[in-house]
PDB file of C-alpha atoms in Angstrom:
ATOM      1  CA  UNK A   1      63.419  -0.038  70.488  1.00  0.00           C
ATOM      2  CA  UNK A   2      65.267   1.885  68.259  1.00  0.00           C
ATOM      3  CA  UNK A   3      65.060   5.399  67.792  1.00  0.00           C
ATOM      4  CA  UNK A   4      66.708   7.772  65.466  1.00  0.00           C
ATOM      5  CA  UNK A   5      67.700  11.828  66.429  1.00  0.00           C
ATOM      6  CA  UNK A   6      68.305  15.107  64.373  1.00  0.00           C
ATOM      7  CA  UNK A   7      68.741  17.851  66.380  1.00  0.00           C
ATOM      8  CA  UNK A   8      68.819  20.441  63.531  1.00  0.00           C
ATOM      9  CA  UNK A   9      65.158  21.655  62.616  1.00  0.00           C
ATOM     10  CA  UNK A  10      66.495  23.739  60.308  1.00  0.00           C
ATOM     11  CA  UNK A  11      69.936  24.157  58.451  1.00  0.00           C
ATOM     12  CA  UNK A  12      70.879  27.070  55.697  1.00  0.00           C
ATOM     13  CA  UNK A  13      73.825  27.260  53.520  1.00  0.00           C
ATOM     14  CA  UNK A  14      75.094  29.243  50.596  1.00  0.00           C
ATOM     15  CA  UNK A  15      74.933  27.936  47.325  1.00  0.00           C
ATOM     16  CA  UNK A  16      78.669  26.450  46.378  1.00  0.00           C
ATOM     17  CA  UNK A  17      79.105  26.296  50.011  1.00  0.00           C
ATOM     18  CA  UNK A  18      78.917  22.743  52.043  1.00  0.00           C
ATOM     19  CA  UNK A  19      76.611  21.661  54.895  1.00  0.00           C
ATOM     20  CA  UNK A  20      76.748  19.009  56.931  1.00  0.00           C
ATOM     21  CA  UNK A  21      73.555  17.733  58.586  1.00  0.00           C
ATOM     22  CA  UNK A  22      73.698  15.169  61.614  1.00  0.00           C
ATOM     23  CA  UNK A  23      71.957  12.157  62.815  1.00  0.00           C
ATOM     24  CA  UNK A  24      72.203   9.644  65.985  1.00  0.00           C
ATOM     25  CA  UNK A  25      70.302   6.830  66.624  1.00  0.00           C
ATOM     26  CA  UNK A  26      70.016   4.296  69.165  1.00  0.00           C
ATOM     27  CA  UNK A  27      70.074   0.243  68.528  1.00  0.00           C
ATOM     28  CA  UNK A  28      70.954  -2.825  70.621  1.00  0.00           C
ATOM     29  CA  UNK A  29      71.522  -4.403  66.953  1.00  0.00           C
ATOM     30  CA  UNK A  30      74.893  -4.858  65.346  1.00  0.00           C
ATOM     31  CA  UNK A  31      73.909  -5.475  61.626  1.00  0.00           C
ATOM     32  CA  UNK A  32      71.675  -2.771  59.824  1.00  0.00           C
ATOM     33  CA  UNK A  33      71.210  -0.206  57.196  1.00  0.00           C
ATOM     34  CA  UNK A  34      70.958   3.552  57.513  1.00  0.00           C
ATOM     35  CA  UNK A  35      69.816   5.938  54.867  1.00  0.00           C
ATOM     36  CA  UNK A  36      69.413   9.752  53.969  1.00  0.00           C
ATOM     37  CA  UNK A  37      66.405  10.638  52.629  1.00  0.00           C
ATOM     38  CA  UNK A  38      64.873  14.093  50.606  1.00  0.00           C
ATOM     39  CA  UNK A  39      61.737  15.096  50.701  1.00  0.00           C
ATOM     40  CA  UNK A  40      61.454  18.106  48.009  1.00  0.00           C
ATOM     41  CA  UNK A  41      57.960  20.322  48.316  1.00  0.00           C
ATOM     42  CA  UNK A  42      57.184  17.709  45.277  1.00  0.00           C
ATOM     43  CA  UNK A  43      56.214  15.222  48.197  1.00  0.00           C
ATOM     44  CA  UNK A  44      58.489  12.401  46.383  1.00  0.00           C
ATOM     45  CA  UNK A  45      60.772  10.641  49.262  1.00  0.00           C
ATOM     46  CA  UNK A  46      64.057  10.734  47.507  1.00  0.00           C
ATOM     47  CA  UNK A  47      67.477   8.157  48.545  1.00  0.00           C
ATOM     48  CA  UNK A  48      69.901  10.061  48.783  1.00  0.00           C
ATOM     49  CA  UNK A  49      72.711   8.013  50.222  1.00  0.00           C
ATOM     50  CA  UNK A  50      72.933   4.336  52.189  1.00  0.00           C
ATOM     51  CA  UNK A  51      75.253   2.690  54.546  1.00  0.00           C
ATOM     52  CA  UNK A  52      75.131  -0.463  55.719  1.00  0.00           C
ATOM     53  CA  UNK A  53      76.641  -0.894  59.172  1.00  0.00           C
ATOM     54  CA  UNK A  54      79.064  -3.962  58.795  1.00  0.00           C
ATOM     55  CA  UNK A  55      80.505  -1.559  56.602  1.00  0.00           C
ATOM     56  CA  UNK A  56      82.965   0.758  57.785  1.00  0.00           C
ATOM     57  CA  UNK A  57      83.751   2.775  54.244  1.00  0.00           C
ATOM     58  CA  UNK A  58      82.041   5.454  54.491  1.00  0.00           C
ATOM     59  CA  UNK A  59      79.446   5.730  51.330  1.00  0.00           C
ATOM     60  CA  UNK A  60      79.677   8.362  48.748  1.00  0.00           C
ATOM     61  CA  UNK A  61      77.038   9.378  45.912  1.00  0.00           C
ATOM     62  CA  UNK A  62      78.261  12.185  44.174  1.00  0.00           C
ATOM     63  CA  UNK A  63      78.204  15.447  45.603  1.00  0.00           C
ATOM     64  CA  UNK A  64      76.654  13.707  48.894  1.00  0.00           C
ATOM     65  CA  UNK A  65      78.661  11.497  51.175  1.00  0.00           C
ATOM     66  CA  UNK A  66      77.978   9.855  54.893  1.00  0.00           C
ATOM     67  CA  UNK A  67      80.272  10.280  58.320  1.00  0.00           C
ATOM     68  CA  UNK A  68      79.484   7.215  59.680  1.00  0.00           C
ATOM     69  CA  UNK A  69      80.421   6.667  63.226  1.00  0.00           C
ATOM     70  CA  UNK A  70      79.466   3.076  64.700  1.00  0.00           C
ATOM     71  CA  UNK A  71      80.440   2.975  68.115  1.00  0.00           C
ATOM     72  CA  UNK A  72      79.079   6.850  68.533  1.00  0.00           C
ATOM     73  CA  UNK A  73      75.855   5.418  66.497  1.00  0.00           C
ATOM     74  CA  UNK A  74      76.362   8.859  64.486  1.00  0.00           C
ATOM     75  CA  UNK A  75      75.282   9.089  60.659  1.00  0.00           C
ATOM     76  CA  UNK A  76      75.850  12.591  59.581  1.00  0.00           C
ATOM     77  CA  UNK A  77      75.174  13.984  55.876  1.00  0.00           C
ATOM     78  CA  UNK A  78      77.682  16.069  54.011  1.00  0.00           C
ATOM     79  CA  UNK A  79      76.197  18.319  51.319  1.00  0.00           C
ATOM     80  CA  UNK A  80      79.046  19.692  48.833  1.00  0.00           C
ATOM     81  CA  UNK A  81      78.891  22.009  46.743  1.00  0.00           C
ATOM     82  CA  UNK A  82      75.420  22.867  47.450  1.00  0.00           C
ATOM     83  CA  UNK A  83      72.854  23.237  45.154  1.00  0.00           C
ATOM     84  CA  UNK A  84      69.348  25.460  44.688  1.00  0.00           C
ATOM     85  CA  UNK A  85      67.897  21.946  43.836  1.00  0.00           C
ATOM     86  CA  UNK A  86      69.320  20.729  47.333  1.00  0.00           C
ATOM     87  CA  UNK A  87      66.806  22.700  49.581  1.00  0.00           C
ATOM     88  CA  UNK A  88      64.236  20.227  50.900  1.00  0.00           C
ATOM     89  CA  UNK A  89      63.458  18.293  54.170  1.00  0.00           C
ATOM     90  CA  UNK A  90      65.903  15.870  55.332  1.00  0.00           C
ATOM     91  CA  UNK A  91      65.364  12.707  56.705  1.00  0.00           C
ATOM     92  CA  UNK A  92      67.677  10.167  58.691  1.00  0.00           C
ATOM     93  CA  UNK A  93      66.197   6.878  58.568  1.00  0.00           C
ATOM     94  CA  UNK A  94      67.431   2.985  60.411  1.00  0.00           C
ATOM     95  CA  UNK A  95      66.492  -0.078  59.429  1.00  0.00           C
ATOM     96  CA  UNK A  96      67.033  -3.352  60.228  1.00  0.00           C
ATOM     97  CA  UNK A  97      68.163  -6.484  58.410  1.00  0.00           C
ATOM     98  CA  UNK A  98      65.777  -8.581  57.402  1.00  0.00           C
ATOM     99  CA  UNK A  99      66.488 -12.126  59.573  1.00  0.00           C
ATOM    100  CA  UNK A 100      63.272 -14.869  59.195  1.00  0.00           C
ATOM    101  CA  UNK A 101      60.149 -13.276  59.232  1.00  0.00           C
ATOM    102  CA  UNK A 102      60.913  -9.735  60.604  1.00  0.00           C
ATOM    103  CA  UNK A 103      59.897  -6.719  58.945  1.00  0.00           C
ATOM    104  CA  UNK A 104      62.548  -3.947  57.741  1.00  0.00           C
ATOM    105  CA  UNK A 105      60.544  -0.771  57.981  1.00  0.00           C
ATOM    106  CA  UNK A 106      62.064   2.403  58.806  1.00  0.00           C
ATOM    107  CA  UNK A 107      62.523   4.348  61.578  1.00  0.00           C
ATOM    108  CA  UNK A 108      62.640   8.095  60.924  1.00  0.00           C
ATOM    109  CA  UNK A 109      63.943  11.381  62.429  1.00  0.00           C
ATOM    110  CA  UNK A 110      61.965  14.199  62.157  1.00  0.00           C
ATOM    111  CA  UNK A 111      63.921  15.726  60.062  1.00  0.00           C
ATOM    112  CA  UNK A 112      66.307  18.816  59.285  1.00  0.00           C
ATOM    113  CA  UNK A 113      64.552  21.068  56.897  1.00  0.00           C
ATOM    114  CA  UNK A 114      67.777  22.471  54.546  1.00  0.00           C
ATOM    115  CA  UNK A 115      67.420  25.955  52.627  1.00  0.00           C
ATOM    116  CA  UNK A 116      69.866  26.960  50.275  1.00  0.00           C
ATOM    117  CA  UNK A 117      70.470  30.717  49.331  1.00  0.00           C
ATOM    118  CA  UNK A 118      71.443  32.178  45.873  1.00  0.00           C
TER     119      UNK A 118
ATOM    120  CA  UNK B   1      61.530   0.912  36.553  1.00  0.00           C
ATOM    121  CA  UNK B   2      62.127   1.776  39.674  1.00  0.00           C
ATOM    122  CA  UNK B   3      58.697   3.499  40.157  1.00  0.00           C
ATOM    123  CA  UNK B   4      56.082   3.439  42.946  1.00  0.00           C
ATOM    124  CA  UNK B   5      53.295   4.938  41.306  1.00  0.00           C
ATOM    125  CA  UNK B   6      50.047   6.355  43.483  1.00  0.00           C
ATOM    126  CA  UNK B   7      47.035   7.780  42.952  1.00  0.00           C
ATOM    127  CA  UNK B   8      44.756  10.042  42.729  1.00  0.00           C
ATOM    128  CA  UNK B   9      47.765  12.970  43.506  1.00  0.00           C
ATOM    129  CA  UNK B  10      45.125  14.695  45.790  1.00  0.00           C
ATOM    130  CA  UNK B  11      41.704  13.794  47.064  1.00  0.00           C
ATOM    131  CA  UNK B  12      39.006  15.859  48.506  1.00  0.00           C
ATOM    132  CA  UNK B  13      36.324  13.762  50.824  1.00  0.00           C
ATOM    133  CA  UNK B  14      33.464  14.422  53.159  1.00  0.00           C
ATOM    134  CA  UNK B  15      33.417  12.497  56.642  1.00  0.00           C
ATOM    135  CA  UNK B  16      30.905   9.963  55.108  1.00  0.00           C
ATOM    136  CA  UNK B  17      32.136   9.299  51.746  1.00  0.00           C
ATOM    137  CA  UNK B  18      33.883   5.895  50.652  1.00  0.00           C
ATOM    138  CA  UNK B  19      37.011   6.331  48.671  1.00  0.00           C
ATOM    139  CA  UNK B  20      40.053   4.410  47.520  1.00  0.00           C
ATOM    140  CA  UNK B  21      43.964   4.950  47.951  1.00  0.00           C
ATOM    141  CA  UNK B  22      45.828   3.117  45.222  1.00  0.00           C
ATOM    142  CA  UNK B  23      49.661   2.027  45.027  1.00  0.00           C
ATOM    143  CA  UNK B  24      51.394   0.002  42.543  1.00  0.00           C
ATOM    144  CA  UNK B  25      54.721  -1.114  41.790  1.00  0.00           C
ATOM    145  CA  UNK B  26      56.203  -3.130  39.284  1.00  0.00           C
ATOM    146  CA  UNK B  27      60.101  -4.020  40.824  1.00  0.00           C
ATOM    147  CA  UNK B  28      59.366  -7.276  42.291  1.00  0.00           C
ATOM    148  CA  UNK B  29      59.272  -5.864  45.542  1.00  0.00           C
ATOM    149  CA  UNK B  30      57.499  -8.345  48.440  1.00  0.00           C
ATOM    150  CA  UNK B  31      56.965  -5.791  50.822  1.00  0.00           C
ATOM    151  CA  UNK B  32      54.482  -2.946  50.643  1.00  0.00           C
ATOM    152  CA  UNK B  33      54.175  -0.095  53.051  1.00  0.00           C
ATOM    153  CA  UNK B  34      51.202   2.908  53.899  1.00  0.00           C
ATOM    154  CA  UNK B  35      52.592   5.946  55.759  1.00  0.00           C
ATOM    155  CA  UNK B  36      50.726   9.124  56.823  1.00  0.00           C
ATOM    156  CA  UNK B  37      52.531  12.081  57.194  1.00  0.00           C
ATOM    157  CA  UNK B  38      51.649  15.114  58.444  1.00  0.00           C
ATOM    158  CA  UNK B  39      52.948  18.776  57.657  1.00  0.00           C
ATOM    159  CA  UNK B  40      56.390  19.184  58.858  1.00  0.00           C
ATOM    160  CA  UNK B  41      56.434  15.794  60.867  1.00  0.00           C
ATOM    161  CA  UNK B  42      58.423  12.046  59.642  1.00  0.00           C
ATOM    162  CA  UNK B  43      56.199   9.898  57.887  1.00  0.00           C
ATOM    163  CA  UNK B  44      54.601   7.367  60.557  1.00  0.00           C
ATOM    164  CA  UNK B  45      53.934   3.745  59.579  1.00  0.00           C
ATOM    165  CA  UNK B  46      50.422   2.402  59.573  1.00  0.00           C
ATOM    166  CA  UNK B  47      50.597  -0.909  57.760  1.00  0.00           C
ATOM    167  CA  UNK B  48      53.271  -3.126  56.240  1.00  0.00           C
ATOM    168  CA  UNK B  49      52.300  -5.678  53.722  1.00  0.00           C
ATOM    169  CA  UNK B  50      54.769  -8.971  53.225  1.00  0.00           C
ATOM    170  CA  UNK B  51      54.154 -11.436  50.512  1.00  0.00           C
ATOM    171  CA  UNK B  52      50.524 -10.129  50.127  1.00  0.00           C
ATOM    172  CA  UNK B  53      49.972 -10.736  53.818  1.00  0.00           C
ATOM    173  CA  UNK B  54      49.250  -8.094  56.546  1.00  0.00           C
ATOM    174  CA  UNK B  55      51.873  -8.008  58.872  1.00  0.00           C
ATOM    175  CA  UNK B  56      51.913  -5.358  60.780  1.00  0.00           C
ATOM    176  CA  UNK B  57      48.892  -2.768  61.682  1.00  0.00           C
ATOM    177  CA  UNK B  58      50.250  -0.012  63.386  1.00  0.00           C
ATOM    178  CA  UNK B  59      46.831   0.519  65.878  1.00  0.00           C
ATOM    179  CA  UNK B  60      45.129   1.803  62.702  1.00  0.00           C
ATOM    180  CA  UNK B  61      41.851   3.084  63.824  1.00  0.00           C
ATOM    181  CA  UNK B  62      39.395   0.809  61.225  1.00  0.00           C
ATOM    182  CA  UNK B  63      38.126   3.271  59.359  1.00  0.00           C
ATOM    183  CA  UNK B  64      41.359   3.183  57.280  1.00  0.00           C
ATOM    184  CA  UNK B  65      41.443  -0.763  55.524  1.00  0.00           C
ATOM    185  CA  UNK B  66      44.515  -1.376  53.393  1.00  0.00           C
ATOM    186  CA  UNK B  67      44.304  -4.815  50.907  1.00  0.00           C
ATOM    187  CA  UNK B  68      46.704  -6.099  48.608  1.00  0.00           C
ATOM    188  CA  UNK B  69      45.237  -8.098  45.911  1.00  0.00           C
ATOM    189  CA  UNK B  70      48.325  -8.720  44.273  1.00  0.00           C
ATOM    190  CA  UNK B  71      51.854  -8.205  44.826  1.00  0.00           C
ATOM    191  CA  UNK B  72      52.102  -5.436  42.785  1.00  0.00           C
ATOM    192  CA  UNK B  73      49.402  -3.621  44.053  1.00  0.00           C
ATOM    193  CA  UNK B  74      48.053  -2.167  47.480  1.00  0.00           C
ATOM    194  CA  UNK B  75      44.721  -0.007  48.192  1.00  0.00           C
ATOM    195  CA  UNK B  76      43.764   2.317  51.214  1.00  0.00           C
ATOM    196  CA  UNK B  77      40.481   1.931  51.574  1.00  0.00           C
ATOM    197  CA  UNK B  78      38.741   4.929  53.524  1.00  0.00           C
ATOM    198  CA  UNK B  79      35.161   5.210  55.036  1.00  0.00           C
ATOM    199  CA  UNK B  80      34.060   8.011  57.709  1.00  0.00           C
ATOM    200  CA  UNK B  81      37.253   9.581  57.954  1.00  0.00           C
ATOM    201  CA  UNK B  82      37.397  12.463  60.361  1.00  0.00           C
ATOM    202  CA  UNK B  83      39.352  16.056  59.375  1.00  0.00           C
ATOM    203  CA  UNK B  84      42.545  15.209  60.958  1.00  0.00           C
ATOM    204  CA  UNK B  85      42.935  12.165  59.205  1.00  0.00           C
ATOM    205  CA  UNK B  86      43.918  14.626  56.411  1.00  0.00           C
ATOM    206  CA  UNK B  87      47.661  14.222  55.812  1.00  0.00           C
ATOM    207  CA  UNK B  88      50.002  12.646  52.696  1.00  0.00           C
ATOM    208  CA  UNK B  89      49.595   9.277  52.414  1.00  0.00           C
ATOM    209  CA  UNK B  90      52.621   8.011  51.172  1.00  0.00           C
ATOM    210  CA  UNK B  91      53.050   4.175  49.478  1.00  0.00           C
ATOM    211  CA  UNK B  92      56.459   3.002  49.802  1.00  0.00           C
ATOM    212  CA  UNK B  93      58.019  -0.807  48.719  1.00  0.00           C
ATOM    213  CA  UNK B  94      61.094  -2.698  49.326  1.00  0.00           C
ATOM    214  CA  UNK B  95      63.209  -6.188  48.739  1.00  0.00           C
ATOM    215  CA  UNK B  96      62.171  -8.339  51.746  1.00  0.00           C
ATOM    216  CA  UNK B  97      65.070 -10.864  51.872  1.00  0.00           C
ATOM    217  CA  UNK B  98      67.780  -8.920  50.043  1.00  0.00           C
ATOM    218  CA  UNK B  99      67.431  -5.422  52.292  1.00  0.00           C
ATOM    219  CA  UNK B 100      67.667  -2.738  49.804  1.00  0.00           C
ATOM    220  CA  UNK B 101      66.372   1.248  50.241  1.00  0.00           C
ATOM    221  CA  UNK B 102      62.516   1.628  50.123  1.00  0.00           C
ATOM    222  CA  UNK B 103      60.957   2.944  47.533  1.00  0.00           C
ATOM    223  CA  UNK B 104      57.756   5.458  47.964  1.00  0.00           C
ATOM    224  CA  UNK B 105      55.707   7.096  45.640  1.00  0.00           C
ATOM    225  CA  UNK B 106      54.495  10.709  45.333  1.00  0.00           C
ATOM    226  CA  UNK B 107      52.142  10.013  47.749  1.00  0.00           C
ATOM    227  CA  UNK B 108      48.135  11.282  47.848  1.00  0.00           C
ATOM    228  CA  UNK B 109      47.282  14.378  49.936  1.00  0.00           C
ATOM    229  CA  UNK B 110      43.811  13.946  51.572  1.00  0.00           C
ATOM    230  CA  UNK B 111      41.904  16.653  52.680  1.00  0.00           C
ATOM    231  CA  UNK B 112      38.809  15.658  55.131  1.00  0.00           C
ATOM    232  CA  UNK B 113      36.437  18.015  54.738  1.00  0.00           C
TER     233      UNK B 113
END
């Protein structure tokens, strides 16, 4: 089964400053995707970022951008330039391709919860 | 549009009331998802929904029955709930052959009172 891990209950960081916020997980699969998600006090589950394993650029989205590590099955978040907006719980999430009739739901940390000070 | 819409936003029940969860999306999206999360924690899966089929039930205790009439829609339907069943229920969709992100929607919090 696959499980994912953030060690980092909490994370803080100055605004302007960068954070990093990491992730392993554990799969006997080769092919799959892996995603950063935000959860804001709003509630709303936000994408933040996406990789896709057979990949090995490393994905960007603005401000946010992914050290992905296959062989050390390590997915770490990189926060520049933070943000007030930014401060929110963090998920790491894994899923699987879809192959036949499988499902592709995810598989979740439990989450770094980021603050970000003025 | 790229929304997941749920509602209500919050609901307030009493362990013997009968009340309805509703999700609906409009991306083409085959695959439907309920998750219950609790303060703090990941969301946890409870049921996954594929071409308007129940596919997976995540040892759902029965007082919680999902349905999906149509495959842009998906209820929670809830009867005798007990206080700790109060949580955010979140509704989240996705591609099912073409794996893309999921989607989820602001969810509902439920408070069993």
């Amino acid at each position: 089964a696959q499980t994912v891990t953030q060690s980092q209950p909490e994370m803080s960081v100055q605004e302007a400053e960068t954070v990093t916020l990491s992730c392993t997980y554990d799969t006997s699969e080769s092919d799959y995707y892996l995603f950063w998600y935000k959860q804001p006090p709003s509630r709303q589950m936000i994408l933040v970022i996406r990789q896709e394993a057979y990949k090995q650029q490393n994905a960007t989205e603005n401000r946010f951008s992914v050290n992905f590590q296959k062989a050390a099955k390590s997915f770490s978040l990189k926060i520049s330039d933070s943000q007030l907006g930014d401060a929110a719980m963090y998920f790491c999430a894994y899923r699987r391709k879809f192959y036949g009739g499988s499902q592709g739901n995810l598989i979740f940390g439990k989450g770094t919860k980021l603050s970000v000070k003025p | 549009d790229t929304e997941v819409t749920q509602t209500p936003k919050h609901l307030v029940m009493g362990m013997t009331n009968k009340k309805s969860l509703k999700c609906e999306q409009h991306m083409g999206h085959r695959a439907m998802y309920w998750y219950k999360q609790k303060a703090k924690k990941p969301p946890e899966l409870m049921f996954v929904y594929s071409y308007e089929k129940l596919s997976i039930n995540e040892s759902v205790p029965s007082r919680f029955s999902p349905e999906c009439p149509n495959s842009s829609l998906l209820n929670l339907h809830l009867h005798a709930l007990q206080p700790e069943d109060s949580a955010l229920y979140l509704c989240a969709s996705s591609a099912r052959d073409r794996v893309s992100e999921a989607f989820f929607g602001q969810g509902t919090r439920l408070t069993v009172v």
